[in-house]
PDB file of C-alpha atoms and ligand atoms in Angstrom:
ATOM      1  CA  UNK A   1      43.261  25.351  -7.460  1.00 98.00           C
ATOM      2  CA  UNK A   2      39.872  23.635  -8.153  1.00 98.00           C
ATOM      3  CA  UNK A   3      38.124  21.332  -6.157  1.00 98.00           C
ATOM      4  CA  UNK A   4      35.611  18.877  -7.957  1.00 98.00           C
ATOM      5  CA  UNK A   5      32.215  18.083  -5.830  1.00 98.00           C
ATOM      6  CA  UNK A   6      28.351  18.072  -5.472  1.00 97.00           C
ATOM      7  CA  UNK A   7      26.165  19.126  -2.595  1.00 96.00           C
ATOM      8  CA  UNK A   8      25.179  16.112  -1.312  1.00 97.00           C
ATOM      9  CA  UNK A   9      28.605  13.909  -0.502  1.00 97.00           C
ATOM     10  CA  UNK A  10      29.718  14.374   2.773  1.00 98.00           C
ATOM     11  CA  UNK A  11      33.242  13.835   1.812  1.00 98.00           C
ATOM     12  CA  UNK A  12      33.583  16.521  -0.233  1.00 98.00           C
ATOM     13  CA  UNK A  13      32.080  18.803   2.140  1.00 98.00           C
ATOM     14  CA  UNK A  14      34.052  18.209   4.519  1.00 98.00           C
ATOM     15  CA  UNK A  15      36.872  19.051   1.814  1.00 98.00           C
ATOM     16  CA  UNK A  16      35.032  22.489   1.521  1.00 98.00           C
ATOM     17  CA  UNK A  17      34.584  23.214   5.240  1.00 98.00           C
ATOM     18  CA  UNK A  18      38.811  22.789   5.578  1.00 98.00           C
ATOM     19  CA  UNK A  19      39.240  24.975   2.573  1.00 98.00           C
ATOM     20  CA  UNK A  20      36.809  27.704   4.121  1.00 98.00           C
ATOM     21  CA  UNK A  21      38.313  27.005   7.380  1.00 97.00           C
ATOM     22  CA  UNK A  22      41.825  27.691   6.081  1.00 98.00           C
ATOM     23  CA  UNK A  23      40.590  31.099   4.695  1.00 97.00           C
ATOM     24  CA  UNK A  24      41.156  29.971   0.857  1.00 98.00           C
ATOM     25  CA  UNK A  25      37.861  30.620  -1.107  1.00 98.00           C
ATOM     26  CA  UNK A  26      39.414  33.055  -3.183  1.00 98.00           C
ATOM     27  CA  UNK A  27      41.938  30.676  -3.840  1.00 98.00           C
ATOM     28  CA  UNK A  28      40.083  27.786  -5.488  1.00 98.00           C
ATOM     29  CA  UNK A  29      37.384  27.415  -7.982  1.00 98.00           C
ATOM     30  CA  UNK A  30      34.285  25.286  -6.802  1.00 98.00           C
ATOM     31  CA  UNK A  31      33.794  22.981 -10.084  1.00 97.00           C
ATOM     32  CA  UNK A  32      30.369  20.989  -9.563  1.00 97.00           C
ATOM     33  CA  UNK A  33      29.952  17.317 -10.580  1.00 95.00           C
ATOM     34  CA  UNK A  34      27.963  14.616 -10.972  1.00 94.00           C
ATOM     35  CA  UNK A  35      30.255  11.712  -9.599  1.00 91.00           C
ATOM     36  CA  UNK A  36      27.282   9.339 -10.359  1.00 92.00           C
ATOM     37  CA  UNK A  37      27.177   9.949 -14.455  1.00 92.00           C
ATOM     38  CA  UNK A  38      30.794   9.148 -15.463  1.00 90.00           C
ATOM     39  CA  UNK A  39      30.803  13.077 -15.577  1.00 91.00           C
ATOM     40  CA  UNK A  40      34.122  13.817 -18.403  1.00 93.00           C
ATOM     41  CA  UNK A  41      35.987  16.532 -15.820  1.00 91.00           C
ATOM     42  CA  UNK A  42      35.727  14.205 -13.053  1.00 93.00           C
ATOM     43  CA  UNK A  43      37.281  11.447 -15.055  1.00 95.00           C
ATOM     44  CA  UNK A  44      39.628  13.746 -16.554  1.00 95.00           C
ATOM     45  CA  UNK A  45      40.863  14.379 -13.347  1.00 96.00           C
ATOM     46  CA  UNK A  46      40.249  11.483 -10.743  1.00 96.00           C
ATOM     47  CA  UNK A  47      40.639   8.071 -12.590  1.00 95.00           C
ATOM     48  CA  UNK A  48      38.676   6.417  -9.584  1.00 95.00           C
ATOM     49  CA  UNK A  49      35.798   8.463 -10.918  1.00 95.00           C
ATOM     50  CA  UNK A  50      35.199  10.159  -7.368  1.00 96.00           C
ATOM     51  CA  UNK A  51      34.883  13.387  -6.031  1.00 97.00           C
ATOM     52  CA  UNK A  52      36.196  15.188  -3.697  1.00 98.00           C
ATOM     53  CA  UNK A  53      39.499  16.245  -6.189  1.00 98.00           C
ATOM     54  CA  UNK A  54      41.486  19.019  -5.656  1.00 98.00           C
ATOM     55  CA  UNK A  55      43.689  19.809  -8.876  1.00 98.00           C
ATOM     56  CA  UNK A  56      46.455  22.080  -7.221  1.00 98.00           C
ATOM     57  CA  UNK A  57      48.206  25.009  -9.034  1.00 97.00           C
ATOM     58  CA  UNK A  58      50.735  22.580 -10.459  1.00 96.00           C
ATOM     59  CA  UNK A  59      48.080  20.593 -12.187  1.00 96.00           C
ATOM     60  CA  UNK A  60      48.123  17.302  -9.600  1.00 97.00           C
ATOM     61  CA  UNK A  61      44.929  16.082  -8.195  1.00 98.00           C
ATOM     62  CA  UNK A  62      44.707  14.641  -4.635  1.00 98.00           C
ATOM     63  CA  UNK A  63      41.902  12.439  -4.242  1.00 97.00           C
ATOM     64  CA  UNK A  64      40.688  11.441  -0.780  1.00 98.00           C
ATOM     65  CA  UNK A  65      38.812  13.829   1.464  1.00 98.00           C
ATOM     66  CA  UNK A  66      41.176  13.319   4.463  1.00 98.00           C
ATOM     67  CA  UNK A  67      44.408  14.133   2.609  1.00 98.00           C
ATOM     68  CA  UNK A  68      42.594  17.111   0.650  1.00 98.00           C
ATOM     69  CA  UNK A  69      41.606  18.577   3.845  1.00 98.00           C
ATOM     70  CA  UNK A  70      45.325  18.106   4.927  1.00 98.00           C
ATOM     71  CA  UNK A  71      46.861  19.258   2.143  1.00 98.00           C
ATOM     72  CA  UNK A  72      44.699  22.573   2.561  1.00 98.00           C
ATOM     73  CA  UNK A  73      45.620  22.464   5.999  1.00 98.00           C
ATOM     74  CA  UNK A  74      49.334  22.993   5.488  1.00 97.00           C
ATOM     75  CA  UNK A  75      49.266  25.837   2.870  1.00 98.00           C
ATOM     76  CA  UNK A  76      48.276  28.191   5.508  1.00 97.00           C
ATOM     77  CA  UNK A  77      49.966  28.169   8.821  1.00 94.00           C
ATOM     78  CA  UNK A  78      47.437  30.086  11.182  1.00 92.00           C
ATOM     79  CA  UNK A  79      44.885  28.046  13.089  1.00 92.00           C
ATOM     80  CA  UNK A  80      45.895  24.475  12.324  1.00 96.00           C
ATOM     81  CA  UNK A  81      43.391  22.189  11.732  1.00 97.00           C
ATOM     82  CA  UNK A  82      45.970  19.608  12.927  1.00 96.00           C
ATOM     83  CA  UNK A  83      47.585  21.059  15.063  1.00 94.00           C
ATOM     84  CA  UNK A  84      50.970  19.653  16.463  1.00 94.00           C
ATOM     85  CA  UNK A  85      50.136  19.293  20.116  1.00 92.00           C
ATOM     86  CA  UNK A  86      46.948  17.355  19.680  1.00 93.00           C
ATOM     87  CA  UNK A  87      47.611  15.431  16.294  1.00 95.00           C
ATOM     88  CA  UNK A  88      47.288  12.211  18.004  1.00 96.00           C
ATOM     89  CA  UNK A  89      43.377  13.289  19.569  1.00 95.00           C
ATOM     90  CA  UNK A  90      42.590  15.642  15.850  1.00 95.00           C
ATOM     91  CA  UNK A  91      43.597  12.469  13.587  1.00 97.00           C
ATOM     92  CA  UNK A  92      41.213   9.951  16.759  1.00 97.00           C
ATOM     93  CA  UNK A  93      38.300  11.814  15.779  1.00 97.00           C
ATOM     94  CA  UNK A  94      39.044  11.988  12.178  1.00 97.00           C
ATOM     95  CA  UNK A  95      39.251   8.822  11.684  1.00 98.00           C
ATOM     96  CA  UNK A  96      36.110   8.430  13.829  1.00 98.00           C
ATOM     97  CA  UNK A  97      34.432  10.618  11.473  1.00 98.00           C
ATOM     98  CA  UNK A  98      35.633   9.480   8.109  1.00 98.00           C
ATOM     99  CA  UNK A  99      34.187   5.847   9.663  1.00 98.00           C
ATOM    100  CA  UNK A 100      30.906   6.965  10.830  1.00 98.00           C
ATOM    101  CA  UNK A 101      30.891   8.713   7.459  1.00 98.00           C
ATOM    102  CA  UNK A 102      31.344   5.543   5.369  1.00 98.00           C
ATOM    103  CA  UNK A 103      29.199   3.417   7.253  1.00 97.00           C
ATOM    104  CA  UNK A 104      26.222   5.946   6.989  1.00 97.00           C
ATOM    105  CA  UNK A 105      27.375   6.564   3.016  1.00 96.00           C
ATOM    106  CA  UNK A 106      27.460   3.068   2.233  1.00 94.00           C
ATOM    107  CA  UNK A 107      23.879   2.147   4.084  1.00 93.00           C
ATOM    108  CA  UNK A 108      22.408   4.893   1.587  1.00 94.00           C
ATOM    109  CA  UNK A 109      23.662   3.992  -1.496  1.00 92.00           C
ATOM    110  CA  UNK A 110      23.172   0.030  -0.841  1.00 89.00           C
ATOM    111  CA  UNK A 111      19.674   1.198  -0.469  1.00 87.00           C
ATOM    112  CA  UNK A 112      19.652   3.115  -3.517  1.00 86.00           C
ATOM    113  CA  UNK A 113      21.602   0.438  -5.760  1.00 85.00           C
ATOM    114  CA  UNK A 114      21.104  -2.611  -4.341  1.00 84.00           C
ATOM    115  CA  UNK A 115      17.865  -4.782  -3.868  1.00 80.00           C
ATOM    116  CA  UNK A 116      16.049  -5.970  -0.520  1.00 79.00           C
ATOM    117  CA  UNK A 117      18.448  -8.588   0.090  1.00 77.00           C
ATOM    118  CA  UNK A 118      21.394  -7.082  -0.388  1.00 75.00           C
ATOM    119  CA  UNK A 119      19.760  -4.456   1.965  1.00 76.00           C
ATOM    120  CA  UNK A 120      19.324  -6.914   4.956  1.00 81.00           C
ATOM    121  CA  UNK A 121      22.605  -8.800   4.667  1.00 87.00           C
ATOM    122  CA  UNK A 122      25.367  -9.324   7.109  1.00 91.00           C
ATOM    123  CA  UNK A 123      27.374  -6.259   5.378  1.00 89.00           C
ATOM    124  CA  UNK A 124      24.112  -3.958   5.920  1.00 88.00           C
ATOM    125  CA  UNK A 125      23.946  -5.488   9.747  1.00 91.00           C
ATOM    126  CA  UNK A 126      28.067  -4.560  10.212  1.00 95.00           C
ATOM    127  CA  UNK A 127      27.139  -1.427   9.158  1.00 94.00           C
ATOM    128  CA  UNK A 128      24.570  -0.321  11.072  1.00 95.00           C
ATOM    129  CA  UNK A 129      26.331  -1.780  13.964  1.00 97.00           C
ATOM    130  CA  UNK A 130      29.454   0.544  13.444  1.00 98.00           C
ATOM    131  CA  UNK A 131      27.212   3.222  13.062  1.00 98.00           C
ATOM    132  CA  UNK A 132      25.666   2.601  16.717  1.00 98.00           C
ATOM    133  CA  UNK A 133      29.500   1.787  17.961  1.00 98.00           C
ATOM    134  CA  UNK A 134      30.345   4.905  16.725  1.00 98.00           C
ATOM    135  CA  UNK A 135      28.140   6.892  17.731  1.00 98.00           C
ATOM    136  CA  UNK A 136      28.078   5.570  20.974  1.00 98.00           C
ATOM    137  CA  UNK A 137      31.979   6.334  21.561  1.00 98.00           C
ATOM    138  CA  UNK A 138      31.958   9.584  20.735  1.00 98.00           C
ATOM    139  CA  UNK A 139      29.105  10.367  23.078  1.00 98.00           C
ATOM    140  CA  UNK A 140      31.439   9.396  25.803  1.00 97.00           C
ATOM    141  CA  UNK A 141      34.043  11.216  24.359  1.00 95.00           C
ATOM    142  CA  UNK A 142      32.764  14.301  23.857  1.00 92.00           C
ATOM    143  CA  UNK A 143      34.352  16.406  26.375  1.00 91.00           C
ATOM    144  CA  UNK A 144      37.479  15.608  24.808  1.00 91.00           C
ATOM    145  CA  UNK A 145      35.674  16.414  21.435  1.00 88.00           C
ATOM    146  CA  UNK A 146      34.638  19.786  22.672  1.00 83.00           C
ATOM    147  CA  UNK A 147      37.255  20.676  24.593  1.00 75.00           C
ATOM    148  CA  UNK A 148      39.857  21.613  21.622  1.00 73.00           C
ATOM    149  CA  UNK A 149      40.514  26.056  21.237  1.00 77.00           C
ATOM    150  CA  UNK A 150      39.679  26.222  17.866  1.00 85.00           C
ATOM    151  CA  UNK A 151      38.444  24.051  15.206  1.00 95.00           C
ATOM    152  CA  UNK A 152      40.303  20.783  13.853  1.00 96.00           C
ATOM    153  CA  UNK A 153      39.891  18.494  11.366  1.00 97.00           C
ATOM    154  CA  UNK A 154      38.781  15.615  13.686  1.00 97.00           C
ATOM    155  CA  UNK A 155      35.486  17.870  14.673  1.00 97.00           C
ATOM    156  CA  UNK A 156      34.616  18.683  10.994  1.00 98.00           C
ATOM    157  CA  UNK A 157      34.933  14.719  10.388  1.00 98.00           C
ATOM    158  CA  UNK A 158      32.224  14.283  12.969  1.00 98.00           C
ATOM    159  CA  UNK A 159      30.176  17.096  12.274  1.00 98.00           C
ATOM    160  CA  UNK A 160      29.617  16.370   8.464  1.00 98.00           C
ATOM    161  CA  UNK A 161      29.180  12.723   9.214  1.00 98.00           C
ATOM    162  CA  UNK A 162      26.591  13.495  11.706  1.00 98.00           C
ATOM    163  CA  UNK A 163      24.926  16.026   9.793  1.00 98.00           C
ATOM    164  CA  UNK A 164      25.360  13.329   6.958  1.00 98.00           C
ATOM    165  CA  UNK A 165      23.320  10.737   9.178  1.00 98.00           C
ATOM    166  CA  UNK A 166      20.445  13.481   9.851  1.00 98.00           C
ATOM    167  CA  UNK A 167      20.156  14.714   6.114  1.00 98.00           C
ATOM    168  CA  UNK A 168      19.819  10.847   4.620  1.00 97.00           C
ATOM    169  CA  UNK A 169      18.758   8.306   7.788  1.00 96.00           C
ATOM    170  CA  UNK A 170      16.649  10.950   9.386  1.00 97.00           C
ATOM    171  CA  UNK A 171      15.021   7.303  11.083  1.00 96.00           C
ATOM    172  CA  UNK A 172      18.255   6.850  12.938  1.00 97.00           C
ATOM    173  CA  UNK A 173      16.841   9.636  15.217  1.00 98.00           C
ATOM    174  CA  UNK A 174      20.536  10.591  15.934  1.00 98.00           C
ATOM    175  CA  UNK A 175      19.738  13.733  17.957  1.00 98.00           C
ATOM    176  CA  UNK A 176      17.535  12.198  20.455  1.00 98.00           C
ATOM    177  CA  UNK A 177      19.693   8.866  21.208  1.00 98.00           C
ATOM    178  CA  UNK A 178      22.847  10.819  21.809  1.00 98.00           C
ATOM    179  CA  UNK A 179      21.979  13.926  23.302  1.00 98.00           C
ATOM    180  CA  UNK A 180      25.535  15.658  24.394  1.00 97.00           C
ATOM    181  CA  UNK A 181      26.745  14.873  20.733  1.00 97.00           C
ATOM    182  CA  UNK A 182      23.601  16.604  19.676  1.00 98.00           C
ATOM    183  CA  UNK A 183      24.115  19.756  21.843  1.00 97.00           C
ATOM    184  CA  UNK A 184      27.638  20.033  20.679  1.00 96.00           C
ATOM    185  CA  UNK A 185      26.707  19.605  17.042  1.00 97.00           C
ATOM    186  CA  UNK A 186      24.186  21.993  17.006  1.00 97.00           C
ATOM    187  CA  UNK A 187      26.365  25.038  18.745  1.00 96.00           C
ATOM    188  CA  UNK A 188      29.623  23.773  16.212  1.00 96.00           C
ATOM    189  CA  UNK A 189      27.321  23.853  12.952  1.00 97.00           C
ATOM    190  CA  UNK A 190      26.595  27.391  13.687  1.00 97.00           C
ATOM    191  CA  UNK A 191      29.738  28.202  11.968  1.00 97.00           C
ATOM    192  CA  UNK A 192      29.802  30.036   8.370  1.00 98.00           C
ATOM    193  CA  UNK A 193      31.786  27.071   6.924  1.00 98.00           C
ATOM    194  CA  UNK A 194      28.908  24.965   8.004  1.00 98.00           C
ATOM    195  CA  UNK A 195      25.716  27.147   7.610  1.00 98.00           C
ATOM    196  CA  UNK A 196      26.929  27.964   3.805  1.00 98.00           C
ATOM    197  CA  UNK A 197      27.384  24.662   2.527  1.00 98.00           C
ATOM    198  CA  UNK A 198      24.607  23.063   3.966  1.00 97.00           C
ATOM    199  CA  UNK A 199      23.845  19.918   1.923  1.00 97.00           C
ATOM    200  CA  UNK A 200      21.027  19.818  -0.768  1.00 88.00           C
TER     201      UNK A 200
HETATM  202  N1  GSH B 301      37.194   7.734   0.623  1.00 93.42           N
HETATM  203  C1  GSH B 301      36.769   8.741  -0.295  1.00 93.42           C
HETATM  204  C2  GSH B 301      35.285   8.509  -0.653  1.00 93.42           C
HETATM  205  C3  GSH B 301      34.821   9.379  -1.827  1.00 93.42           C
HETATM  206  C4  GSH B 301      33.463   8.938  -2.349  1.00 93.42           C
HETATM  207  O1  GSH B 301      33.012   7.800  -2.111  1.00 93.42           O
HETATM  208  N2  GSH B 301      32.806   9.829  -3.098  1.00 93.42           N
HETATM  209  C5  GSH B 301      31.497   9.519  -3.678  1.00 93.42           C
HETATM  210  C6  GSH B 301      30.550  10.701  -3.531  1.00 93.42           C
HETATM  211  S1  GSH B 301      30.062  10.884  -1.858  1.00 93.42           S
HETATM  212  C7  GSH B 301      31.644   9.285  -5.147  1.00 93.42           C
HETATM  213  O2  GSH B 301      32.216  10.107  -5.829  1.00 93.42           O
HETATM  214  N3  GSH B 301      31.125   8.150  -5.631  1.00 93.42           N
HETATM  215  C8  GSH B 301      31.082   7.806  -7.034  1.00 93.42           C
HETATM  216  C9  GSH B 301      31.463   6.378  -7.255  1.00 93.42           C
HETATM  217  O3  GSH B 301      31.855   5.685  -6.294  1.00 93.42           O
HETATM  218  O4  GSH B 301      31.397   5.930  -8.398  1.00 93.42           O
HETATM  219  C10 GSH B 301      37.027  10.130   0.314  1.00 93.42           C
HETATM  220  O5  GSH B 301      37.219  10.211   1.533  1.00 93.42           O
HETATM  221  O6  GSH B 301      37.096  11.122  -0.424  1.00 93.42           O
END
């Protein structure tokens, strides 16, 4: 298999993390891209000109971090990163994640893009607010965040998309406004999947 991405999307890392997760390095080739150039292999692959894709042994890419990571997921059966009897809670906090993730993605490439305006209108406001919603939640939430045996898809989500927010909107000052989410991030980042794909 390959999987298409840079080092600084959070999607695709978050692709990554499930595939080193799942124990499947040797199993497929890291192909680096540069989603922002039109770059030919990305395009040869992934029409919507996006990374992450994973081209599978048969030659089909899957586009779309979440269903990458799920696809990964279900070649190997040991430690489930969805696993059956908490799919419902796993697939809360992914979806969590892939929002906080979007909202925080968007707000940095508006800025990069866009002009002032566009910067300071009601979209930019939504999506600031989300992030703040967001964040908020899961700092209530996080026992049930922290309490699941081994790692699932729904914690990488929220990892990535908070180390996301502290890599790009340092300003957000993420760590000391939501200080249990902080504490857990810091002990689950620890983690070789994490600490050797740290973005750059
Ligand atoms: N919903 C997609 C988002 C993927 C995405 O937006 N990727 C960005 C890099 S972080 C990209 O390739 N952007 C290039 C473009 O939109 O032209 C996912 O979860 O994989």
């Amino acid at each position: 298999m390959k999987l298409l991405l840079n080092k600084t999307s959070p999607y695709a890392r978050m692709a990554r993390i499930a595939m080193l997760e799942k124990g499947l390095q040797d199993k497929v080739e890291l192909c680096w891209c540069d989603p922002w150039n039109d770059d030919p292999q990305m395009l040869q692959h992934n029409p919507a000109g996006r990374i992450p894709a994973l081209v599978t042994d048969h030659g089909l890419t899957l586009s779309e971090s979440l269903l990458i990571a799920t696809y990964l997921d279900s070649l190997i059966d040991h430690d489930p990163l969805i696993p059956e009897d908490r799919k419902a809670l796993v697939l809360h906090f992914a979806g969590l994640g892939q929002g906080l993730m979007e909202a925080s993605f968007n707000a940095v490439i508006a800025r990069k893009y866009l002009d002032e305006a566009a910067n300071n209108s009601v979209l930019s406001e939504r999506r600031w607010n989300a992030i703040d919603r967001t964040l908020t939640q899961l700092e209530l939430s996080i026992e049930q965040l922290a309490a699941t045996p081994s790692i699932s898809l729904g914690e990488i989500g929220v990892a990535v998309a908070i180390d996301y927010l502290l890599f790009r909107l340092p300003e957000l000052d993420t760590y000391a406004r939501y200080p249990k989410l902080a504490a857990w991030h810091q002990s689950l980042t620890q983690r070789p999947s994490f600490t050797t794909t740290r973005f750059n």
